[in-house]
XYZ file of N, CA, C and O in Angstrom:
484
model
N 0.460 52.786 -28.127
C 1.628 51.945 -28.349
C 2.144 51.369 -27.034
O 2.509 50.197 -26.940
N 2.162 52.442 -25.786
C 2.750 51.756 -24.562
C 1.912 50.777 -23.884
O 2.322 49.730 -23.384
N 0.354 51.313 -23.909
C -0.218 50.014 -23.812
C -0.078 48.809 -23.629
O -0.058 48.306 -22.505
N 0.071 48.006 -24.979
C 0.211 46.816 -24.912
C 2.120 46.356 -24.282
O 2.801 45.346 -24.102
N 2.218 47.468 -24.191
C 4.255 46.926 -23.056
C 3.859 46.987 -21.712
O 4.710 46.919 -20.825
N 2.288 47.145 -21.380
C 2.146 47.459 -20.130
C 2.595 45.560 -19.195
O 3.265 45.300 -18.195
N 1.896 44.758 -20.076
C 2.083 43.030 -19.163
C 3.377 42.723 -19.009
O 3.544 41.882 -18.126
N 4.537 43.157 -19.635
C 5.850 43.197 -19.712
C 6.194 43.450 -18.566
O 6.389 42.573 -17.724
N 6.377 45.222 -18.269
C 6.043 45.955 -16.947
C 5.677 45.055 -15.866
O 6.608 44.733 -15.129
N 4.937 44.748 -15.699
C 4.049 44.706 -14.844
C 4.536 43.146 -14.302
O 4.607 42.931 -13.092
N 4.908 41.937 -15.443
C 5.644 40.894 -14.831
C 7.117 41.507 -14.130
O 7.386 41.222 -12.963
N 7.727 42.083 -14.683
C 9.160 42.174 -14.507
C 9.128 42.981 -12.929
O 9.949 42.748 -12.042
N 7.899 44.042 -12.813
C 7.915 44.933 -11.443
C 7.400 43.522 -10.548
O 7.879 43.401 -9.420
N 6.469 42.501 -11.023
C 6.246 41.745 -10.052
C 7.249 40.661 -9.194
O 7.011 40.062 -8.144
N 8.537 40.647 -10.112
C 9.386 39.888 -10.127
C 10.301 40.319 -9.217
O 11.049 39.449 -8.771
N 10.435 41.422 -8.828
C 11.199 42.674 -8.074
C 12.320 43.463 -8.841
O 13.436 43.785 -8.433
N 11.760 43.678 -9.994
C 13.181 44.165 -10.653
C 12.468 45.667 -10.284
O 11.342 45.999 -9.912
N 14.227 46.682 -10.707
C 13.670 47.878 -10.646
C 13.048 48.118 -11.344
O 12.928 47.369 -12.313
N 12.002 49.779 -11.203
C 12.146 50.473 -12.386
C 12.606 50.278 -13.550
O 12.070 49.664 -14.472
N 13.652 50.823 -13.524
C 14.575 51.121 -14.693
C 14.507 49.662 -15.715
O 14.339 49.547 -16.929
N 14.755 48.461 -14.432
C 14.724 47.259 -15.810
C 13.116 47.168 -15.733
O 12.762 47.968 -16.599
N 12.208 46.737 -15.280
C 10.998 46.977 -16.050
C 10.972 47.755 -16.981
O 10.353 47.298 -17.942
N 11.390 48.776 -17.128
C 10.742 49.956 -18.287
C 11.996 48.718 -19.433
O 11.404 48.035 -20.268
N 12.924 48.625 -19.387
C 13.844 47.806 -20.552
C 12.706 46.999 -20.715
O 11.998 47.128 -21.714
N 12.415 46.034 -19.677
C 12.294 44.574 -20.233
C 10.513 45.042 -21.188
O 9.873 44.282 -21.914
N 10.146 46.557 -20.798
C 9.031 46.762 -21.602
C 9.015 47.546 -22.684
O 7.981 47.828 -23.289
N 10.146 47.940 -22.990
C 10.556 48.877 -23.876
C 10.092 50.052 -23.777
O 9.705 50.482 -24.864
N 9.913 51.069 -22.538
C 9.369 51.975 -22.603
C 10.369 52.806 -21.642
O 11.235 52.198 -21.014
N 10.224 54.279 -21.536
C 11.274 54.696 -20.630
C 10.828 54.769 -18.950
O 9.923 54.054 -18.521
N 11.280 55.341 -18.426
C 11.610 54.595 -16.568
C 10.296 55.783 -16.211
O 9.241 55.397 -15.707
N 10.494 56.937 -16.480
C 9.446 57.438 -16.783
C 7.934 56.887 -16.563
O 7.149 56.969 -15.618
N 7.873 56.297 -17.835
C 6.432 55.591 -18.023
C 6.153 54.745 -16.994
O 4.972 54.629 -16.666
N 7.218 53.962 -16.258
C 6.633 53.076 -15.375
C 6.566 54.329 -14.296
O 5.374 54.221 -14.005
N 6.910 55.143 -13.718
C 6.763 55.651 -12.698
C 4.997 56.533 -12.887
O 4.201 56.742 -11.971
N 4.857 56.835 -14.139
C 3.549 57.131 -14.477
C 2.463 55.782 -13.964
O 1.575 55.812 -13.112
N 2.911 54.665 -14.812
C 2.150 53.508 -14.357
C 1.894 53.064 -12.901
O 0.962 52.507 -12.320
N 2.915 53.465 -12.609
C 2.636 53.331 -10.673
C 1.486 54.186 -10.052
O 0.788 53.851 -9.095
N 1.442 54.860 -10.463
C 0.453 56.213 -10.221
C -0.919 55.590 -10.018
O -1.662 55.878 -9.080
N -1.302 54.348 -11.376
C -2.261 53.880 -11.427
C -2.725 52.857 -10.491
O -2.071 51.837 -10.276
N -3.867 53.119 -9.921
C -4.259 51.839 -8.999
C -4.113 50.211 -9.492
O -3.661 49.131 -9.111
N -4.871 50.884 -10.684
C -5.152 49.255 -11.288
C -3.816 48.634 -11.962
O -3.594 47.435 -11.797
N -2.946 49.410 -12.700
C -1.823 49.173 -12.179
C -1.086 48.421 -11.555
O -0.726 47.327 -11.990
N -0.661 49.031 -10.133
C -0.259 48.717 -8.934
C -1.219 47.063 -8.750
O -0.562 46.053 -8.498
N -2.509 46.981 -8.881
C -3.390 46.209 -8.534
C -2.998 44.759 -9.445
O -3.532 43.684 -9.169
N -1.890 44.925 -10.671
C -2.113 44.230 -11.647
C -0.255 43.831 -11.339
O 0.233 42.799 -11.798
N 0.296 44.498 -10.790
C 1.448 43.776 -10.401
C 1.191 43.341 -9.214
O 1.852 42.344 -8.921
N 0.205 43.854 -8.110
C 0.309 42.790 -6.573
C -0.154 41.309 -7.152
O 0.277 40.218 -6.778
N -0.901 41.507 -7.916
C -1.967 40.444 -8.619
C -0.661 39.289 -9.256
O -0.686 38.059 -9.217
N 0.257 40.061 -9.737
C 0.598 38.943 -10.650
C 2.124 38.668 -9.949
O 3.007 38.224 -10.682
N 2.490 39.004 -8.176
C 3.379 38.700 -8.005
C 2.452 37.393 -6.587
O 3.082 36.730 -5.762
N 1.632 37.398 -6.672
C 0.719 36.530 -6.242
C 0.350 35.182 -6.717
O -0.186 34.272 -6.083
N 0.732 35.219 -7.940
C 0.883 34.209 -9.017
C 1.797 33.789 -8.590
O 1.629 32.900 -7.755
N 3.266 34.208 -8.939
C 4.154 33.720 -9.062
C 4.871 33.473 -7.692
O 6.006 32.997 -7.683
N 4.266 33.769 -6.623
C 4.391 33.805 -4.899
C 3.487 32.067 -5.033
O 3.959 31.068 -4.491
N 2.389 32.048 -5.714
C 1.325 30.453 -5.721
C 2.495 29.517 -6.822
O 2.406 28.293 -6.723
N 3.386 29.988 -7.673
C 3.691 29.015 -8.559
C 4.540 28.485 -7.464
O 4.198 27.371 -7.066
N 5.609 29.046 -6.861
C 7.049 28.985 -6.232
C 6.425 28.198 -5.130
O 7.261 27.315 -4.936
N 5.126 27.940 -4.028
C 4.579 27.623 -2.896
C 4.753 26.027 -3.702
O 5.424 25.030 -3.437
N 3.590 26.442 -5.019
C 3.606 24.761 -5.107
C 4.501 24.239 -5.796
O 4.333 23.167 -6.376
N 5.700 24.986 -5.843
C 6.826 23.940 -6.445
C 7.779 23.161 -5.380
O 8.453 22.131 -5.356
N 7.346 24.584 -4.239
C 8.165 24.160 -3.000
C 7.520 22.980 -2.388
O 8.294 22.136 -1.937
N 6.138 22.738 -2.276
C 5.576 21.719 -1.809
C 5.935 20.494 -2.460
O 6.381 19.629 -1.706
N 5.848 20.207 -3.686
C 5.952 18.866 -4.854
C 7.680 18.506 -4.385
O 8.000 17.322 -4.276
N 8.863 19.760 -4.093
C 9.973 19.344 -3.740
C 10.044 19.155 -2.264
O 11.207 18.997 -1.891
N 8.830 19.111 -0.952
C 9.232 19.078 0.209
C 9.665 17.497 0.296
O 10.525 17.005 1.027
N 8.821 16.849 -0.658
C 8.324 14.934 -0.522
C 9.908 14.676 -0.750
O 10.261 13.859 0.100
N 10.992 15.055 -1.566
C 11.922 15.002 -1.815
C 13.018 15.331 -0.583
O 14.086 14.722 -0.531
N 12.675 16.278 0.326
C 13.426 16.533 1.412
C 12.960 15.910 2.669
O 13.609 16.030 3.708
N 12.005 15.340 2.611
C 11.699 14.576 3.489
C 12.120 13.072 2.936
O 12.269 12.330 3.907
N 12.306 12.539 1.957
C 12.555 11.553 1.839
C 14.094 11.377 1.972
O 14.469 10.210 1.858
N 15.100 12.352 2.201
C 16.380 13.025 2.199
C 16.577 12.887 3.526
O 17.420 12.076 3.909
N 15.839 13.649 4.451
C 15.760 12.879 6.154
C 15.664 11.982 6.375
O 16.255 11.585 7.379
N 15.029 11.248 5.760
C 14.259 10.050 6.541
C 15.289 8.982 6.329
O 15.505 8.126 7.187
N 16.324 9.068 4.465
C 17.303 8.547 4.709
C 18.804 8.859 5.516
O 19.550 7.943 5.862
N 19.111 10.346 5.755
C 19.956 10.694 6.501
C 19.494 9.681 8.291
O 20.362 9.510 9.147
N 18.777 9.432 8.376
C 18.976 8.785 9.688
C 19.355 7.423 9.624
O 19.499 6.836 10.696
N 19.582 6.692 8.354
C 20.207 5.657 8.175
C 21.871 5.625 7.853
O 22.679 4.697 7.813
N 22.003 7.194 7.628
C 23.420 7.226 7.317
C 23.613 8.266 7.453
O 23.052 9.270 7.015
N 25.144 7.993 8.620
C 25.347 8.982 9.515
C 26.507 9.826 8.750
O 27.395 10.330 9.437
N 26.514 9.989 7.322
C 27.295 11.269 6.175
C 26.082 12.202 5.789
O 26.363 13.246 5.200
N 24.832 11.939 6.050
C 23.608 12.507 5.651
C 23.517 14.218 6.283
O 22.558 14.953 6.044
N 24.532 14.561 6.983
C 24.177 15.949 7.708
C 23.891 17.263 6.739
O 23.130 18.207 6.952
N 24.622 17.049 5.776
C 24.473 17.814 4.158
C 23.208 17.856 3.550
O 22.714 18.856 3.028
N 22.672 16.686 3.635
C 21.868 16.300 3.171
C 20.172 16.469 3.813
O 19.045 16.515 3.321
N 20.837 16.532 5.321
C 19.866 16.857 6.393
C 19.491 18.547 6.102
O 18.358 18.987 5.906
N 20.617 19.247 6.130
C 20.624 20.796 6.307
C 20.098 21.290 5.280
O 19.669 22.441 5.358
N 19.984 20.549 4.026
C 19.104 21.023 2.891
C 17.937 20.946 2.849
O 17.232 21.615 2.094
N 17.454 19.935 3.832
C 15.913 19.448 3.360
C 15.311 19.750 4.858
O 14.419 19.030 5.307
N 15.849 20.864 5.615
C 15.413 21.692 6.568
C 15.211 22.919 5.786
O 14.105 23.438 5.636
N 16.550 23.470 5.181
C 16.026 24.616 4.591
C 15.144 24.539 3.723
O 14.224 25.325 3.951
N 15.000 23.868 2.720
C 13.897 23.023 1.710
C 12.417 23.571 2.346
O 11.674 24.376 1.784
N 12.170 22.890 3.741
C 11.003 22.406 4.240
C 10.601 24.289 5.487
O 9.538 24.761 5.892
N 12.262 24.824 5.668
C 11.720 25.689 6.274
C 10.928 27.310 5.215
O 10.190 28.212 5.613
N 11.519 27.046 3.846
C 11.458 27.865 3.193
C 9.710 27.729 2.378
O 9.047 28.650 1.903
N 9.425 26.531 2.446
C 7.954 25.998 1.915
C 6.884 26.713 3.414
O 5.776 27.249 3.410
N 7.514 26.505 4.152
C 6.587 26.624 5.247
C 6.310 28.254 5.530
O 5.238 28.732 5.899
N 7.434 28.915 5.287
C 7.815 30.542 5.233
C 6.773 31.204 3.820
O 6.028 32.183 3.797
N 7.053 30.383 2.942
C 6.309 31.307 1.845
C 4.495 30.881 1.700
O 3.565 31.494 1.176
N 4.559 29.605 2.405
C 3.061 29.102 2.546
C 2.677 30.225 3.543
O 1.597 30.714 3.214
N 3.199 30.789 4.640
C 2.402 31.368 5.225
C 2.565 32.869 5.008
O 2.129 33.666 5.839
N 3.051 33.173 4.147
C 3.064 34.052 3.289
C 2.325 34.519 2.163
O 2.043 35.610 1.667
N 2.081 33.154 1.901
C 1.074 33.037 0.780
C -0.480 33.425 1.508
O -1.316 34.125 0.937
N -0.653 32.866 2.768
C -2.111 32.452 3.329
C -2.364 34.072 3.814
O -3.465 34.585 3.612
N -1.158 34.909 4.529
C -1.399 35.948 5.089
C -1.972 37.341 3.880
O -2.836 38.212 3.983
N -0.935 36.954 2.723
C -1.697 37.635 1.817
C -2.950 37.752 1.264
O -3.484 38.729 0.740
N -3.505 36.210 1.517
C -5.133 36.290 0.883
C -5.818 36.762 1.791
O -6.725 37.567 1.580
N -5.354 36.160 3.405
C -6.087 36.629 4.716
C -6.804 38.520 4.240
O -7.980 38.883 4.221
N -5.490 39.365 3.912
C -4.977 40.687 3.569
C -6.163 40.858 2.635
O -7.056 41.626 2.993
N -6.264 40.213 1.460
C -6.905 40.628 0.252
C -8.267 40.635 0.516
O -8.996 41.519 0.067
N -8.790 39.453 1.412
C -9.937 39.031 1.828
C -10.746 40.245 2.650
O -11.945 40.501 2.545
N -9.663 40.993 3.583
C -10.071 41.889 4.267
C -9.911 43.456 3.833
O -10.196 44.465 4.478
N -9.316 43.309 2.417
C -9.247 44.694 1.897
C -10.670 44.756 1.346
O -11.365 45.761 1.498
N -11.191 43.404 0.552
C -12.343 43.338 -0.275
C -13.875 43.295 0.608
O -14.985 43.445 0.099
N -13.620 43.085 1.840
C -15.067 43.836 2.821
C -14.994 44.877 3.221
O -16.033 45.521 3.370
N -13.541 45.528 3.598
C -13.498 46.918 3.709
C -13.916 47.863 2.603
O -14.234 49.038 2.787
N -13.890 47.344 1.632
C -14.667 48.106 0.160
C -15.966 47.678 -0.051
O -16.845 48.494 -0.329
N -16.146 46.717 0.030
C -17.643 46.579 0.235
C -18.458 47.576 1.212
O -19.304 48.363 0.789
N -18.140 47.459 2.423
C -19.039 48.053 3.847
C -18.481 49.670 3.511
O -19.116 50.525 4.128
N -17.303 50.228 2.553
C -17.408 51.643 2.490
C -18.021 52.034 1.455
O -18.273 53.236 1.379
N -18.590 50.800 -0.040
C -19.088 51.122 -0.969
C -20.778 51.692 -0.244
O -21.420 52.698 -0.548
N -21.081 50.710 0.677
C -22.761 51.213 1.072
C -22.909 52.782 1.733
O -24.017 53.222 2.038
């Protein structure tokens, strides 16, 4: 039965909620997720799927940088634009923060998956 509440789990832990609300948002008790942690694959299936949603947020931030740059480019025609400036810095610094966030993690994954290789031989 807990089984199938496991993808529930497993979004909601990827999301950063606690415990406690994962086990709600899966209907199971706090318990069970602390059992589920236990599990590699598991664990392997929330890094996995907060990786997703780390790639959805990168490329949403990218499709909205064109928007903050086009936000600069008019703030230098008009000198009320400083509001307007300070957003589409943070905009552009926060795309650039989770892009390389994004890249360091695969760098990570890339080098966990030859380290298992060269200890599988």
């Amino acid at each position: 039965m807990t089984s199938k509440n496991r993808p529930a789990a497993v979004v909601a832990l990827a999301q950063g909620r606690t415990n406690r609300q994962a086990a709600t948002a899966a209907g199971v008790s706090t318990r069970t997720i602390v059992r589920w942690l236990t599990d590699p694959g598991f664990r392997q299936e929330v890094a996995d799927a907060r990786t997703e949603l780390l790639q959805l947020a990168v490329g949403r931030l990218a499709a909205a940088s064109t928007k903050a740059v086009d936000a600069l480019v008019d703030a230098l025609d008009n000198e009320r634009g400083q509001a307007r400036v300070q957003a589409a810095r943070t905009l552009l610094d926060a795309c650039l923060a989770l892009r390389e966030s994004l890249d360091l993690e695969q760098r990570l994954a890339t080098l966990e998956t030859a380290e298992n290789e060269n200890g599988c031989r």
